CSV table of C-alpha atoms in Angstrom, one decimal:
chain,number,residue,atom,x,y,z
A,1,UNK,CA,-27.1,62.8,61.6
A,2,UNK,CA,-27.9,59.7,59.6
A,3,UNK,CA,-26.2,56.3,59.0
A,4,UNK,CA,-28.9,55.1,56.7
A,5,UNK,CA,-27.0,54.8,53.4
A,6,UNK,CA,-30.3,54.8,51.5
A,7,UNK,CA,-30.8,58.5,52.6
A,8,UNK,CA,-27.4,59.6,51.1
A,9,UNK,CA,-28.9,59.9,47.6
A,10,UNK,CA,-28.0,58.4,44.3
A,11,UNK,CA,-25.6,61.1,43.1
A,12,UNK,CA,-23.7,61.3,46.4
A,13,UNK,CA,-23.5,57.5,46.6
A,14,UNK,CA,-22.1,57.4,43.0
A,15,UNK,CA,-19.5,60.1,43.8
A,16,UNK,CA,-18.3,58.1,46.8
A,17,UNK,CA,-18.3,54.7,45.2
A,18,UNK,CA,-16.5,56.0,42.1
A,19,UNK,CA,-13.7,57.0,44.4
A,20,UNK,CA,-13.7,53.6,46.1
A,21,UNK,CA,-15.2,55.1,49.2
A,22,UNK,CA,-17.8,53.0,51.0
A,23,UNK,CA,-20.8,55.2,51.9
A,24,UNK,CA,-21.5,55.4,55.6
A,25,UNK,CA,-23.7,58.4,56.4
A,26,UNK,CA,-24.3,62.2,56.5
A,27,UNK,CA,-22.9,65.0,58.6
A,28,UNK,CA,-24.4,68.5,59.3
A,29,UNK,CA,-22.2,71.6,59.3
A,30,UNK,CA,-21.4,73.3,62.6
A,31,UNK,CA,-22.2,76.8,61.2
A,32,UNK,CA,-24.3,78.4,58.5
A,33,UNK,CA,-22.9,79.0,55.1
A,34,UNK,CA,-25.2,82.1,54.9
A,35,UNK,CA,-27.6,83.9,57.2
A,36,UNK,CA,-29.6,85.6,54.4
A,37,UNK,CA,-29.8,84.5,50.7
A,38,UNK,CA,-32.2,83.8,47.9
A,39,UNK,CA,-32.6,80.3,46.4
A,40,UNK,CA,-32.9,81.1,42.7
A,41,UNK,CA,-34.8,82.5,39.8
A,42,UNK,CA,-38.6,83.0,40.2
A,43,UNK,CA,-40.9,81.7,37.4
A,44,UNK,CA,-38.3,79.2,36.2
A,45,UNK,CA,-38.9,75.5,36.7
A,46,UNK,CA,-35.4,74.1,36.9
A,47,UNK,CA,-34.6,71.2,34.5
A,48,UNK,CA,-38.3,70.6,33.7
A,49,UNK,CA,-37.2,69.3,30.3
A,50,UNK,CA,-34.6,66.9,31.8
A,51,UNK,CA,-34.8,63.1,31.9
A,52,UNK,CA,-36.7,61.2,34.5
A,53,UNK,CA,-34.6,60.8,37.7
A,54,UNK,CA,-32.4,63.9,37.1
A,55,UNK,CA,-32.3,66.6,39.7
A,56,UNK,CA,-35.4,68.9,39.6
A,57,UNK,CA,-37.1,66.9,36.8
A,58,UNK,CA,-40.0,66.3,39.3
A,59,UNK,CA,-41.1,69.1,41.7
A,60,UNK,CA,-41.0,68.4,45.5
A,61,UNK,CA,-44.5,69.8,46.0
A,62,UNK,CA,-46.1,67.4,48.4
A,63,UNK,CA,-45.1,66.4,52.0
A,64,UNK,CA,-44.5,62.7,51.0
A,65,UNK,CA,-42.2,63.9,48.2
A,66,UNK,CA,-40.3,66.0,50.7
A,67,UNK,CA,-39.6,62.9,52.7
A,68,UNK,CA,-38.5,60.9,49.6
A,69,UNK,CA,-36.2,63.5,48.1
A,70,UNK,CA,-32.7,62.7,49.4
A,71,UNK,CA,-30.7,64.2,46.4
A,72,UNK,CA,-29.2,67.2,48.1
A,73,UNK,CA,-25.8,66.5,46.5
A,74,UNK,CA,-27.2,66.0,43.1
A,75,UNK,CA,-29.5,69.1,43.3
A,76,UNK,CA,-26.7,71.3,44.6
A,77,UNK,CA,-24.3,70.4,42.0
A,78,UNK,CA,-26.8,70.6,39.2
A,79,UNK,CA,-27.4,74.3,40.0
A,80,UNK,CA,-23.6,75.0,40.4
A,81,UNK,CA,-22.7,73.2,37.2
A,82,UNK,CA,-25.6,74.8,35.3
A,83,UNK,CA,-25.1,78.4,36.4
A,84,UNK,CA,-21.5,78.5,37.7
A,85,UNK,CA,-20.1,79.8,34.4
A,86,UNK,CA,-23.1,82.0,33.6
A,87,UNK,CA,-21.8,85.4,34.5
A,88,UNK,CA,-23.1,86.5,37.9
A,89,UNK,CA,-26.1,84.0,37.9
A,90,UNK,CA,-24.7,81.9,40.7
A,91,UNK,CA,-23.7,84.7,43.2
A,92,UNK,CA,-26.5,87.1,42.3
A,93,UNK,CA,-29.5,84.8,41.7
A,94,UNK,CA,-28.7,81.2,43.0
A,95,UNK,CA,-27.1,82.7,46.0
A,96,UNK,CA,-27.8,79.8,48.4
A,97,UNK,CA,-25.9,77.5,46.1
A,98,UNK,CA,-23.1,80.0,45.7
A,99,UNK,CA,-22.5,80.2,49.4
A,100,UNK,CA,-22.7,76.4,49.7
A,101,UNK,CA,-20.0,76.1,47.0
A,102,UNK,CA,-17.7,78.4,49.0
A,103,UNK,CA,-18.4,76.9,52.5
A,104,UNK,CA,-15.2,75.5,54.0
A,105,UNK,CA,-12.9,77.6,51.9
A,106,UNK,CA,-10.4,80.4,52.7
A,107,UNK,CA,-12.2,82.7,50.3
A,108,UNK,CA,-15.3,82.7,52.5
A,109,UNK,CA,-13.3,82.8,55.7
A,110,UNK,CA,-14.7,79.4,56.7
A,111,UNK,CA,-11.5,77.4,55.8
A,112,UNK,CA,-11.5,75.7,59.3
A,113,UNK,CA,-14.7,74.0,58.4
A,114,UNK,CA,-13.3,72.4,55.2
A,115,UNK,CA,-14.9,69.0,54.5
A,116,UNK,CA,-12.5,66.1,55.1
A,117,UNK,CA,-11.1,64.0,52.4
A,118,UNK,CA,-13.1,60.9,51.4
A,119,UNK,CA,-16.3,62.9,51.6
A,120,UNK,CA,-18.6,64.5,49.0
A,121,UNK,CA,-17.7,67.9,50.1
A,122,UNK,CA,-20.4,70.3,51.4
A,123,UNK,CA,-23.8,70.6,49.7
A,124,UNK,CA,-27.3,71.9,50.7
A,125,UNK,CA,-29.4,69.1,52.1
A,126,UNK,CA,-32.5,68.2,50.2
A,127,UNK,CA,-35.8,68.3,51.9
A,128,UNK,CA,-35.6,64.6,52.8
A,129,UNK,CA,-32.2,65.1,54.3
A,130,UNK,CA,-33.6,68.0,56.4
A,131,UNK,CA,-36.3,65.6,57.4
A,132,UNK,CA,-33.6,63.3,58.8
A,133,UNK,CA,-31.9,66.1,60.6
A,134,UNK,CA,-35.1,67.0,62.4
A,135,UNK,CA,-35.8,63.3,63.1
A,136,UNK,CA,-32.4,62.2,64.2
A,137,UNK,CA,-30.9,65.3,65.7
A,138,UNK,CA,-34.1,67.1,66.6
A,139,UNK,CA,-35.8,64.0,67.9
A,140,UNK,CA,-39.1,64.9,66.2
A,141,UNK,CA,-41.1,61.9,65.2
A,142,UNK,CA,-42.2,62.6,61.6
A,143,UNK,CA,-43.1,59.0,60.7
A,144,UNK,CA,-46.8,59.7,60.4
A,145,UNK,CA,-46.1,62.3,57.7
A,146,UNK,CA,-44.2,60.1,55.3
A,147,UNK,CA,-47.3,59.5,53.1
A,148,UNK,CA,-48.9,62.9,53.6
A,149,UNK,CA,-50.3,64.3,50.4
A,150,UNK,CA,-50.6,67.8,51.6
A,151,UNK,CA,-48.6,70.7,50.1
A,152,UNK,CA,-46.9,71.5,53.4
A,153,UNK,CA,-46.9,70.5,57.1
A,154,UNK,CA,-47.2,72.5,60.2
A,155,UNK,CA,-46.4,70.7,63.5
A,156,UNK,CA,-47.5,72.7,66.6
A,157,UNK,CA,-45.0,72.7,69.5
A,158,UNK,CA,-42.2,70.9,67.7
A,159,UNK,CA,-39.9,73.9,66.9
A,160,UNK,CA,-38.5,74.5,70.5
A,161,UNK,CA,-38.1,70.7,71.0
A,162,UNK,CA,-36.1,70.3,67.8
A,163,UNK,CA,-34.0,73.3,68.4
A,164,UNK,CA,-33.2,72.3,72.0
A,165,UNK,CA,-32.2,68.8,70.9
A,166,UNK,CA,-30.1,69.9,68.0
A,167,UNK,CA,-28.3,72.5,70.2
A,168,UNK,CA,-27.4,69.8,72.8
A,169,UNK,CA,-25.0,68.4,70.1
A,170,UNK,CA,-23.8,71.8,69.0
A,171,UNK,CA,-23.1,73.3,72.4
A,172,UNK,CA,-20.4,70.8,73.0
A,173,UNK,CA,-18.4,72.2,70.1
A,174,UNK,CA,-16.5,75.5,70.3
A,175,UNK,CA,-17.5,77.9,67.5
A,176,UNK,CA,-20.7,76.0,66.5
A,177,UNK,CA,-23.7,78.2,65.6
A,178,UNK,CA,-26.8,77.1,67.6
A,179,UNK,CA,-30.3,77.0,66.1
A,180,UNK,CA,-32.9,79.4,67.4
A,181,UNK,CA,-36.6,80.0,67.1
A,182,UNK,CA,-36.2,83.7,68.0
A,183,UNK,CA,-38.3,85.8,65.6
A,184,UNK,CA,-38.5,82.8,63.3
A,185,UNK,CA,-35.7,81.0,61.6
A,186,UNK,CA,-35.8,79.7,58.0
A,187,UNK,CA,-33.4,77.3,56.3
A,188,UNK,CA,-33.4,76.6,52.6
A,189,UNK,CA,-33.2,73.0,51.3
A,190,UNK,CA,-31.8,72.2,47.8
A,191,UNK,CA,-35.2,71.1,46.7
A,192,UNK,CA,-37.5,73.0,44.3
A,193,UNK,CA,-41.2,73.2,45.1
A,194,UNK,CA,-42.3,74.6,41.8
A,195,UNK,CA,-41.4,77.4,39.3
A,196,UNK,CA,-42.1,80.1,42.0
A,197,UNK,CA,-41.0,78.5,45.3
A,198,UNK,CA,-38.3,76.3,46.9
A,199,UNK,CA,-38.6,74.1,49.9
A,200,UNK,CA,-37.2,74.7,53.4
A,201,UNK,CA,-37.7,74.3,57.1
A,202,UNK,CA,-39.1,77.1,59.3
A,203,UNK,CA,-38.9,77.3,63.1
A,204,UNK,CA,-41.5,79.9,64.0
A,205,UNK,CA,-41.4,82.1,67.1
A,206,UNK,CA,-44.7,80.6,68.3
A,207,UNK,CA,-43.3,77.1,68.6
A,208,UNK,CA,-44.4,75.7,65.2
A,209,UNK,CA,-42.2,73.6,62.9
A,210,UNK,CA,-43.0,74.0,59.2
A,211,UNK,CA,-42.0,71.7,56.4
A,212,UNK,CA,-42.7,74.5,53.9
A,213,UNK,CA,-41.9,76.5,50.8
A,214,UNK,CA,-41.0,80.1,50.2
A,215,UNK,CA,-40.6,82.3,47.1
A,216,UNK,CA,-37.2,81.7,45.5
A,217,UNK,CA,-36.3,85.3,45.6
A,218,UNK,CA,-36.8,85.8,49.3
A,219,UNK,CA,-33.4,86.4,51.0
A,220,UNK,CA,-33.9,88.2,54.4
A,221,UNK,CA,-32.8,85.9,57.1
A,222,UNK,CA,-33.2,82.8,54.9
A,223,UNK,CA,-30.2,80.6,55.9
A,224,UNK,CA,-28.1,77.8,54.5
A,225,UNK,CA,-26.7,75.0,56.7
A,226,UNK,CA,-24.7,72.4,54.6
A,227,UNK,CA,-24.2,68.7,54.9
A,228,UNK,CA,-21.7,66.2,53.5
A,229,UNK,CA,-21.8,62.5,52.9
A,230,UNK,CA,-19.0,60.1,53.8
């Protein structure tokens, strides 16, 4: 969904180049890793004491920051590396990342969607990478919002257009899970809004597209659709 290597993210680019792989772009999964999961722990600002430039050091709490955040690989693996050996923290609390870590494996019955060699493997796209999915696959022009200082963005009429355009690609592939507005469909990003909320994309049932945030503990019908870089 993107061949702009500047949108792959620093961590993913380093992973690829360390393996002598020239970065080319990003790919979106054909199916969801989960159809209902929470993002993480409420009232915890992830890595707030970390170094500048590390995942989650800065919150993604403005629309222009959503556009700029392209570190889905780095954010996903920071959570997995931090909580993966912490008892049940990953499957019970950071459930979106748990499902992302298992997507494409036999253990999750998604082995046929295993990421190819010479890729990063699957990760949750950051808010900026979701931005690119909506722009490039959904054909929604988000250019005017790149410098928006608001805390979220609602775009009237955009949801059915984005869904229809994305589904034109998916309907050509057997077994792919289409997008829907239905009763409202939410997808998590890897990006943290603040200590209470995480960022995501919401296609509402009244035709609105939301670049939004939701409480980290919400799980009902909050989905995960992964990406990989290659």
